[in-house]
Amino acid sequence: MSKKKRDREEYVSLKRKFYVRLLQTVLVSVGIVFGFYLLVWKDRGGNWMLEFFQNGFGLDWTSAMILYNQIFRNNKDTIALLLFSLVFFLAIRKVLNEFIGCFQAVNSGIDQLLEEEGKIQLPPELLETERRLKEVKEELARRSLTAAQAEQRKNDLVMYLAHDMRTPMTSVIGYLSLLQEAPDLPAKQRAKYVGISLEKACRLEKMMNEFFEITRYNLQQITISPEPIDLYYLLVQLMDELSPLLSARGNWAVLQADENLTVDGDPDKLARVFNNVMKNAASYSFPNTEIMLRAEERDGQVVLVFQNQGKTIPEYKLEAIFEKFYRMDESRTSNTGGTGLGLAIAKEIVALHGGTIKADSREDTVTFTITLPKVQENRRQRRETAGEALGKDLAQS
């Protein structure tokens, strides 16, 4: 049963209960007034009132009867209505208190959302609301845990980067000091020291870029500007740019895609997605192995498959691989892996395009599958609207 249908049934049930209780209240009120008349007032009530007037006010029977007629018998309809109204008011007040209690229970349940040990329990009529509040509570707890874990991973990463920056910084300062203190060093040795200093400085620059990446991710809100993209050309360009990175470990990439393959999307953002996934494949591939990239159109969607040979990723890591600041290399050093943001950003960009990204790993084969709609929904709607307008114009001409 759909969520919307369950909600509607719950509200219908609550409304039905209210109407039933209202009808019961009317019937009970009528019954009480009529029963009071039959059992208490009829044949006895008049005699009681006559005795009361005679004994209480010292009236004779005739005067007491006149007073009784003026007060009660001539106003019996008004008295019955007042009595019915009083009984109905008391009964409806009880019914309303029950329903107000439902809202109070909902408010109490909302308060329990923020309490870790709080237990949400609502009246039986609000069973579906109780279920949903419990789902919200579980989701809030899950998000809080995820955020805390991400924050801890970020803090650990920043600490590791800060610690690891000391080594290249010390090396750069040390070798530059040697060059300054010994200007007559042989050219070969000088070139060696300069090369090491440059290598350590590049490493330091990479770490600084990782710091900036962390800051940008926390501050920026990713947006996309879709347009038609020559996907084949974009992928070929990606292969060329990553060729030096791949060849450093003896890896190479193979592309299998239709040269006419296109997709709607933000070219810069999608390029970043593919770049992040390919860099991840390059970092965790076995040396001297092939990285396969296949792209094809299936049922109005574009499917891209990145496949490399690498150590099988455990299932628990696959579930967390797209979380921000998560690094598959859990070692302390920052020499392997980056900030742990690449795949998290890739997932966010793909989701903004209305697509999905997932990872699979078995038998030393790692596969990332990205699915994108060939045409973005907003562009499709504009195109359909334009087509309808054109059809109307043609029909009228």
Short mmCIF file of C-alpha atoms in Angstrom, two decimals:
data_model
loop_
_atom_site.label_atom_id
_atom_site.label_comp_id
_atom_site.label_asym_id
_atom_site.label_seq_id
_atom_site.Cartn_x
_atom_site.Cartn_y
_atom_site.Cartn_z
CA MET A 1 0.00 0.00 0.00
CA SER A 2 1.36 3.42 -0.93
CA LYS A 3 2.24 6.02 1.71
CA LYS A 4 -0.34 8.46 0.36
CA LYS A 5 -3.11 5.84 0.50
CA ARG A 6 -2.18 4.85 4.06
CA ASP A 7 -2.31 8.49 5.14
CA ARG A 8 -5.70 8.98 3.53
CA GLU A 9 -7.11 5.86 5.17
CA GLU A 10 -5.84 6.96 8.58
CA TYR A 11 -7.45 10.40 8.28
CA VAL A 12 -10.70 8.89 6.98
CA SER A 13 -10.73 6.50 9.92
CA LEU A 14 -10.15 9.34 12.37
CA LYS A 15 -12.88 11.46 10.79
CA ARG A 16 -15.28 8.50 10.80
CA LYS A 17 -14.60 7.92 14.47
CA PHE A 18 -15.32 11.58 15.23
CA TYR A 19 -18.70 11.47 13.44
CA VAL A 20 -19.63 8.21 15.17
CA ARG A 21 -18.76 9.62 18.57
CA LEU A 22 -20.73 12.79 17.76
CA LEU A 23 -23.80 10.73 16.83
CA GLN A 24 -23.37 8.65 19.98
CA THR A 25 -23.20 11.83 22.02
CA VAL A 26 -26.49 13.09 20.58
CA LEU A 27 -28.24 9.77 21.16
CA VAL A 28 -26.87 9.45 24.70
CA SER A 29 -27.95 13.01 25.50
CA VAL A 30 -31.47 12.36 24.22
CA GLY A 31 -31.56 9.06 26.10
CA ILE A 32 -30.47 10.64 29.37
CA VAL A 33 -33.03 13.45 29.14
CA PHE A 34 -35.85 11.08 28.12
CA GLY A 35 -34.86 8.55 30.77
CA PHE A 36 -34.79 11.26 33.41
CA TYR A 37 -38.29 12.28 32.38
CA LEU A 38 -39.68 8.73 32.44
CA LEU A 39 -37.95 7.41 35.51
CA VAL A 40 -37.67 10.48 37.70
CA TRP A 41 -39.98 13.28 36.68
CA LYS A 42 -43.12 11.69 35.19
CA ASP A 43 -45.90 11.09 37.80
CA ARG A 44 -43.53 11.99 40.63
CA GLY A 45 -41.72 15.14 39.78
CA GLY A 46 -44.85 17.34 40.00
CA ASN A 47 -45.78 16.01 43.45
CA TRP A 48 -42.21 16.59 44.69
CA MET A 49 -42.25 20.19 43.51
CA LEU A 50 -45.72 20.83 45.08
CA GLU A 51 -44.50 19.47 48.41
CA PHE A 52 -41.36 21.60 48.13
CA PHE A 53 -43.36 24.78 47.48
CA GLN A 54 -45.81 24.00 50.30
CA ASN A 55 -43.17 23.11 52.89
CA GLY A 56 -40.51 25.51 51.78
CA PHE A 57 -42.59 28.62 51.16
CA GLY A 58 -45.70 27.91 53.37
CA LEU A 59 -48.09 27.91 50.40
CA ASP A 60 -51.44 26.09 50.23
CA TRP A 61 -51.98 23.42 47.58
CA THR A 62 -53.74 25.79 45.13
CA SER A 63 -51.00 28.45 45.31
CA ALA A 64 -48.29 25.78 44.98
CA MET A 65 -50.03 24.36 41.87
CA ILE A 66 -50.23 27.82 40.26
CA LEU A 67 -46.53 28.43 40.93
CA TYR A 68 -45.65 24.98 39.60
CA ASN A 69 -47.62 25.58 36.39
CA GLN A 70 -45.98 28.98 35.84
CA ILE A 71 -42.45 27.69 36.34
CA PHE A 72 -42.47 24.15 34.97
CA ARG A 73 -45.52 23.13 33.03
CA ASN A 74 -45.72 26.28 30.92
CA ASN A 75 -41.94 26.08 30.15
CA LYS A 76 -41.47 22.33 29.85
CA ASP A 77 -40.09 22.55 26.29
CA THR A 78 -37.52 25.18 27.29
CA ILE A 79 -36.53 23.19 30.37
CA ALA A 80 -36.14 20.00 28.30
CA LEU A 81 -34.01 21.85 25.76
CA LEU A 82 -31.80 23.35 28.47
CA LEU A 83 -31.40 19.96 30.12
CA PHE A 84 -30.55 18.35 26.77
CA SER A 85 -28.04 21.14 26.01
CA LEU A 86 -26.35 20.68 29.38
CA VAL A 87 -26.04 16.91 28.94
CA PHE A 88 -24.89 17.30 25.32
CA PHE A 89 -22.28 19.89 26.31
CA LEU A 90 -20.83 17.64 28.99
CA ALA A 91 -20.78 14.66 26.64
CA ILE A 92 -19.26 16.53 23.66
CA ARG A 93 -16.66 18.02 25.99
CA LYS A 94 -15.55 14.51 26.87
CA VAL A 95 -15.37 13.55 23.17
CA LEU A 96 -13.38 16.67 22.26
CA ASN A 97 -10.98 16.00 25.11
CA GLU A 98 -10.31 12.59 23.61
CA PHE A 99 -9.48 14.08 20.21
CA ILE A 100 -7.44 16.89 21.73
CA GLY A 101 -5.57 14.15 23.54
CA CYS A 102 -4.65 12.72 20.11
CA PHE A 103 -3.03 16.02 19.11
CA GLN A 104 -1.29 16.25 22.45
CA ALA A 105 0.02 12.73 21.89
CA VAL A 106 1.32 13.77 18.43
CA ASN A 107 3.05 16.81 19.97
CA SER A 108 4.55 14.58 22.62
CA GLY A 109 5.72 12.19 19.89
CA ILE A 110 7.37 15.09 18.04
CA ASP A 111 9.16 16.06 21.24
CA GLN A 112 10.43 12.48 21.54
CA LEU A 113 12.07 12.77 18.11
CA LEU A 114 14.94 14.73 19.63
CA GLU A 115 15.35 12.48 22.66
CA GLU A 116 17.58 9.46 22.17
CA GLU A 117 15.78 7.33 24.73
CA GLY A 118 12.33 8.77 24.10
CA LYS A 119 9.61 6.26 23.15
CA ILE A 120 6.96 7.31 20.67
CA GLN A 121 3.54 5.87 21.46
CA LEU A 122 0.28 7.27 20.07
CA PRO A 123 -3.37 6.20 20.38
CA PRO A 124 -4.49 3.29 18.18
CA GLU A 125 -6.30 5.70 15.85
CA LEU A 126 -2.94 7.29 14.97
CA LEU A 127 -1.06 4.07 14.31
CA GLU A 128 0.15 5.23 10.89
CA THR A 129 1.30 8.59 12.31
CA GLU A 130 3.13 6.72 15.06
CA ARG A 131 4.86 4.54 12.46
CA ARG A 132 5.93 7.56 10.44
CA LEU A 133 7.23 9.42 13.50
CA LYS A 134 9.30 6.37 14.39
CA GLU A 135 10.66 6.26 10.83
CA VAL A 136 11.58 9.96 11.09
CA LYS A 137 13.27 9.32 14.43
CA GLU A 138 15.29 6.45 12.95
CA GLU A 139 16.22 8.56 9.93
CA LEU A 140 17.32 11.47 12.14
CA ALA A 141 19.43 9.10 14.21
CA ARG A 142 20.96 7.61 11.07
CA ARG A 143 21.76 11.05 9.65
CA SER A 144 23.23 12.19 12.95
CA LEU A 145 25.46 9.12 13.06
CA THR A 146 26.49 9.57 9.43
CA ALA A 147 27.30 13.24 9.99
CA ALA A 148 29.30 12.43 13.13
CA GLN A 149 31.24 9.73 11.30
CA ALA A 150 31.93 12.06 8.36
CA GLU A 151 33.06 14.81 10.71
CA GLN A 152 35.36 12.39 12.50
CA ARG A 153 36.79 11.15 9.20
CA LYS A 154 37.34 14.75 8.10
CA ASN A 155 39.08 15.63 11.34
CA ASP A 156 41.28 12.55 11.09
CA LEU A 157 42.12 13.37 7.49
CA VAL A 158 43.01 16.97 8.29
CA MET A 159 45.19 15.78 11.16
CA TYR A 160 46.93 13.23 8.93
CA LEU A 161 47.53 15.78 6.18
CA ALA A 162 48.87 18.33 8.62
CA HIS A 163 51.19 15.72 10.10
CA ASP A 164 52.36 14.45 6.72
CA MET A 165 53.04 17.99 5.48
CA ARG A 166 55.91 18.21 7.90
CA THR A 167 58.00 15.62 6.03
CA PRO A 168 58.06 17.28 2.58
CA MET A 169 58.31 20.73 4.19
CA THR A 170 61.35 19.60 6.21
CA SER A 171 62.91 18.09 3.09
CA VAL A 172 62.37 21.23 1.01
CA ILE A 173 63.84 23.47 3.71
CA GLY A 174 66.76 21.07 4.28
CA TYR A 175 67.81 20.75 0.62
CA LEU A 176 67.35 24.47 -0.09
CA SER A 177 69.48 25.24 2.96
CA LEU A 178 72.20 22.93 1.61
CA LEU A 179 72.08 24.67 -1.76
CA GLN A 180 72.34 28.05 -0.06
CA GLU A 181 75.16 27.04 2.29
CA ALA A 182 77.21 25.25 -0.39
CA PRO A 183 77.04 27.31 -3.59
CA ASP A 184 80.01 25.41 -5.05
CA LEU A 185 78.27 22.01 -5.09
CA PRO A 186 78.92 19.96 -8.23
CA ALA A 187 76.29 20.47 -10.92
CA LYS A 188 75.16 16.84 -10.77
CA GLN A 189 74.63 16.95 -6.99
CA ARG A 190 72.99 20.37 -7.21
CA ALA A 191 70.59 19.06 -9.86
CA LYS A 192 69.80 16.07 -7.62
CA TYR A 193 68.98 18.30 -4.64
CA VAL A 194 66.89 20.63 -6.81
CA GLY A 195 64.97 17.64 -8.21
CA ILE A 196 64.24 16.26 -4.74
CA SER A 197 63.16 19.70 -3.52
CA LEU A 198 60.84 20.08 -6.50
CA GLU A 199 59.35 16.62 -5.93
CA LYS A 200 58.67 17.35 -2.25
CA ALA A 201 57.24 20.79 -3.11
CA CYS A 202 54.85 19.18 -5.62
CA ARG A 203 53.78 16.73 -2.94
CA LEU A 204 53.25 19.63 -0.57
CA GLU A 205 51.17 21.43 -3.21
CA LYS A 206 49.00 18.34 -3.64
CA MET A 207 48.33 18.22 0.10
CA MET A 208 47.43 21.89 0.13
CA ASN A 209 45.01 21.29 -2.73
CA GLU A 210 43.42 18.53 -0.67
CA PHE A 211 42.91 20.98 2.17
CA PHE A 212 41.21 23.40 -0.23
CA GLU A 213 39.09 20.55 -1.61
CA ILE A 214 37.77 19.84 1.88
CA THR A 215 36.95 23.52 2.41
CA ARG A 216 35.26 23.89 -0.99
CA TYR A 217 33.11 20.81 -0.43
CA ASN A 218 31.83 22.18 2.88
CA LEU A 219 31.12 25.66 1.48
CA GLN A 220 29.89 25.12 -2.05
CA GLN A 221 26.51 24.04 -3.29
CA ILE A 222 26.88 22.10 -6.51
CA THR A 223 24.55 23.20 -9.32
CA ILE A 224 24.37 22.01 -12.91
CA SER A 225 23.66 23.65 -16.27
CA PRO A 226 22.58 20.87 -18.66
CA GLU A 227 23.30 21.04 -22.37
CA PRO A 228 23.80 18.49 -25.16
CA ILE A 229 27.22 16.80 -24.79
CA ASP A 230 29.28 14.81 -27.27
CA LEU A 231 29.92 12.06 -24.75
CA TYR A 232 32.33 10.10 -26.93
CA TYR A 233 34.58 13.14 -27.41
CA LEU A 234 34.44 13.92 -23.67
CA LEU A 235 35.56 10.37 -22.80
CA VAL A 236 38.37 10.39 -25.39
CA GLN A 237 39.60 13.67 -23.95
CA LEU A 238 39.48 12.17 -20.46
CA MET A 239 41.59 9.19 -21.59
CA ASP A 240 44.23 11.50 -23.03
CA GLU A 241 44.44 13.62 -19.89
CA LEU A 242 44.81 10.61 -17.59
CA SER A 243 47.26 8.75 -19.79
CA PRO A 244 50.37 9.92 -17.85
CA LEU A 245 48.76 8.93 -14.53
CA LEU A 246 47.88 5.48 -15.85
CA SER A 247 51.21 4.80 -17.55
CA ALA A 248 53.10 5.62 -14.32
CA ARG A 249 52.03 2.20 -13.01
CA GLY A 250 51.93 0.45 -16.33
CA ASN A 251 48.14 0.68 -16.66
CA TRP A 252 46.25 1.62 -19.79
CA ALA A 253 42.63 2.47 -20.61
CA VAL A 254 40.39 1.05 -23.33
CA LEU A 255 37.25 2.85 -24.47
CA GLN A 256 34.28 1.09 -26.03
CA ALA A 257 31.58 3.56 -27.08
CA ASP A 258 29.61 4.69 -30.10
CA GLU A 259 31.24 7.75 -31.68
CA ASN A 260 27.78 9.35 -32.00
CA LEU A 261 26.85 8.85 -28.34
CA THR A 262 25.43 11.99 -26.72
CA VAL A 263 23.83 12.89 -23.42
CA ASP A 264 22.24 15.92 -21.75
CA GLY A 265 24.26 17.21 -18.83
CA ASP A 266 26.69 19.70 -17.41
CA PRO A 267 29.95 18.96 -19.29
CA ASP A 268 32.26 20.31 -16.58
CA LYS A 269 30.50 18.49 -13.77
CA LEU A 270 30.23 15.18 -15.66
CA ALA A 271 33.88 15.45 -16.66
CA ARG A 272 34.67 15.73 -12.97
CA VAL A 273 32.61 12.63 -12.23
CA PHE A 274 34.38 10.54 -14.88
CA ASN A 275 37.75 11.93 -13.83
CA ASN A 276 37.15 11.03 -10.18
CA VAL A 277 36.06 7.50 -11.01
CA MET A 278 38.99 6.94 -13.39
CA LYS A 279 41.49 8.30 -10.85
CA ASN A 280 40.02 5.96 -8.26
CA ALA A 281 40.45 3.06 -10.68
CA ALA A 282 44.03 4.11 -11.40
CA SER A 283 44.87 4.35 -7.69
CA TYR A 284 43.56 0.91 -6.79
CA SER A 285 44.29 -1.11 -9.96
CA PHE A 286 46.90 -3.82 -10.04
CA PRO A 287 50.01 -2.60 -11.93
CA ASN A 288 50.22 -3.42 -15.64
CA THR A 289 46.50 -4.10 -16.01
CA GLU A 290 43.78 -2.74 -18.25
CA ILE A 291 41.06 -0.28 -17.23
CA MET A 292 37.95 -0.74 -19.35
CA LEU A 293 35.41 2.00 -19.98
CA ARG A 294 32.21 1.07 -21.82
CA ALA A 295 29.43 3.53 -22.67
CA GLU A 296 26.16 2.76 -24.43
CA GLU A 297 22.54 3.82 -24.67
CA ARG A 298 19.86 1.58 -23.12
CA ASP A 299 16.15 2.38 -23.09
CA GLY A 300 16.57 6.15 -23.16
CA GLN A 301 19.43 6.09 -20.67
CA VAL A 302 23.20 6.26 -21.06
CA VAL A 303 25.09 3.62 -19.09
CA LEU A 304 28.82 3.96 -18.40
CA VAL A 305 30.78 1.05 -16.91
CA PHE A 306 34.28 1.58 -15.46
CA GLN A 307 36.01 -1.73 -14.78
CA ASN A 308 39.50 -2.40 -13.45
CA GLN A 309 41.47 -5.27 -11.98
CA GLY A 310 42.16 -4.63 -8.32
CA LYS A 311 41.87 -6.06 -4.85
CA THR A 312 38.32 -7.11 -4.06
CA ILE A 313 36.56 -4.46 -1.96
CA PRO A 314 34.72 -5.90 1.07
CA GLU A 315 30.96 -5.47 1.14
CA TYR A 316 31.01 -3.12 4.14
CA LYS A 317 33.40 -0.80 2.31
CA LEU A 318 31.24 -0.83 -0.82
CA GLU A 319 28.32 0.47 1.26
CA ALA A 320 30.42 3.41 2.53
CA ILE A 321 32.51 4.10 -0.55
CA PHE A 322 30.39 7.10 -1.63
CA GLU A 323 30.36 8.75 1.80
CA LYS A 324 32.35 11.97 2.06
CA PHE A 325 35.83 11.78 3.57
CA TYR A 326 35.77 7.98 3.33
CA ARG A 327 39.01 6.51 2.01
CA MET A 328 39.35 2.85 1.11
CA ASP A 329 42.96 3.03 2.23
CA GLU A 330 42.50 3.10 5.99
CA SER A 331 46.22 3.43 6.70
CA ARG A 332 47.39 6.54 8.46
CA THR A 333 49.51 7.92 5.64
CA SER A 334 48.11 10.23 3.00
CA ASN A 335 50.43 8.95 0.32
CA THR A 336 47.65 6.78 -1.06
CA GLY A 337 44.14 8.00 -1.68
CA GLY A 338 42.97 11.59 -1.56
CA THR A 339 40.58 13.47 0.64
CA GLY A 340 37.89 10.84 0.31
CA LEU A 341 35.68 13.39 -1.47
CA GLY A 342 36.02 12.25 -5.08
CA LEU A 343 33.35 9.56 -5.10
CA ALA A 344 31.07 11.51 -2.74
CA ILE A 345 31.14 14.49 -5.12
CA ALA A 346 30.63 12.15 -8.09
CA LYS A 347 27.52 10.68 -6.48
CA GLU A 348 26.10 14.13 -5.74
CA ILE A 349 26.65 15.33 -9.31
CA VAL A 350 25.15 12.17 -10.80
CA ALA A 351 22.10 12.52 -8.51
CA LEU A 352 21.64 16.14 -9.65
CA HIS A 353 21.49 14.79 -13.23
CA GLY A 354 18.74 12.36 -12.18
CA GLY A 355 21.08 9.37 -12.47
CA THR A 356 22.62 6.71 -10.26
CA ILE A 357 26.11 5.45 -9.50
CA LYS A 358 26.95 2.14 -7.85
CA ALA A 359 30.00 0.00 -7.18
CA ASP A 360 30.53 -3.74 -7.33
CA SER A 361 33.58 -5.82 -6.53
CA ARG A 362 34.20 -9.53 -6.85
CA GLU A 363 37.05 -11.84 -7.84
CA ASP A 364 39.58 -8.99 -8.01
CA THR A 365 37.40 -7.01 -10.43
CA VAL A 366 36.02 -3.61 -9.43
CA THR A 367 33.13 -2.16 -11.43
CA PHE A 368 31.55 1.29 -11.22
CA THR A 369 28.29 1.75 -13.12
CA ILE A 370 26.89 5.21 -13.85
CA THR A 371 23.40 5.56 -15.33
CA LEU A 372 22.27 8.93 -16.71
CA PRO A 373 19.04 9.97 -18.43
CA LYS A 374 19.85 10.73 -22.04
CA VAL A 375 17.67 13.86 -21.89
CA GLN A 376 17.29 15.91 -18.71
CA GLU A 377 13.70 16.17 -17.45
CA ASN A 378 13.54 19.97 -17.59
CA ARG A 379 14.79 19.96 -21.18
CA ARG A 380 12.34 17.20 -22.08
CA GLN A 381 9.45 19.18 -20.59
CA ARG A 382 10.47 22.31 -22.47
CA ARG A 383 10.74 20.31 -25.67
CA GLU A 384 7.32 18.68 -25.16
CA THR A 385 5.77 22.07 -24.36
CA ALA A 386 7.30 23.56 -27.48
CA GLY A 387 6.02 20.60 -29.51
CA GLU A 388 2.50 21.03 -28.16
CA ALA A 389 2.58 24.76 -28.93
CA LEU A 390 3.82 24.03 -32.45
CA GLY A 391 1.06 21.47 -32.92
CA LYS A 392 -1.59 23.99 -31.86
CA ASP A 393 -0.17 26.60 -34.24
CA LEU A 394 -0.22 24.13 -37.12
CA ALA A 395 -3.79 23.10 -36.28
CA GLN A 396 -4.94 26.72 -36.25
CA SER A 397 -3.16 27.63 -39.50
#
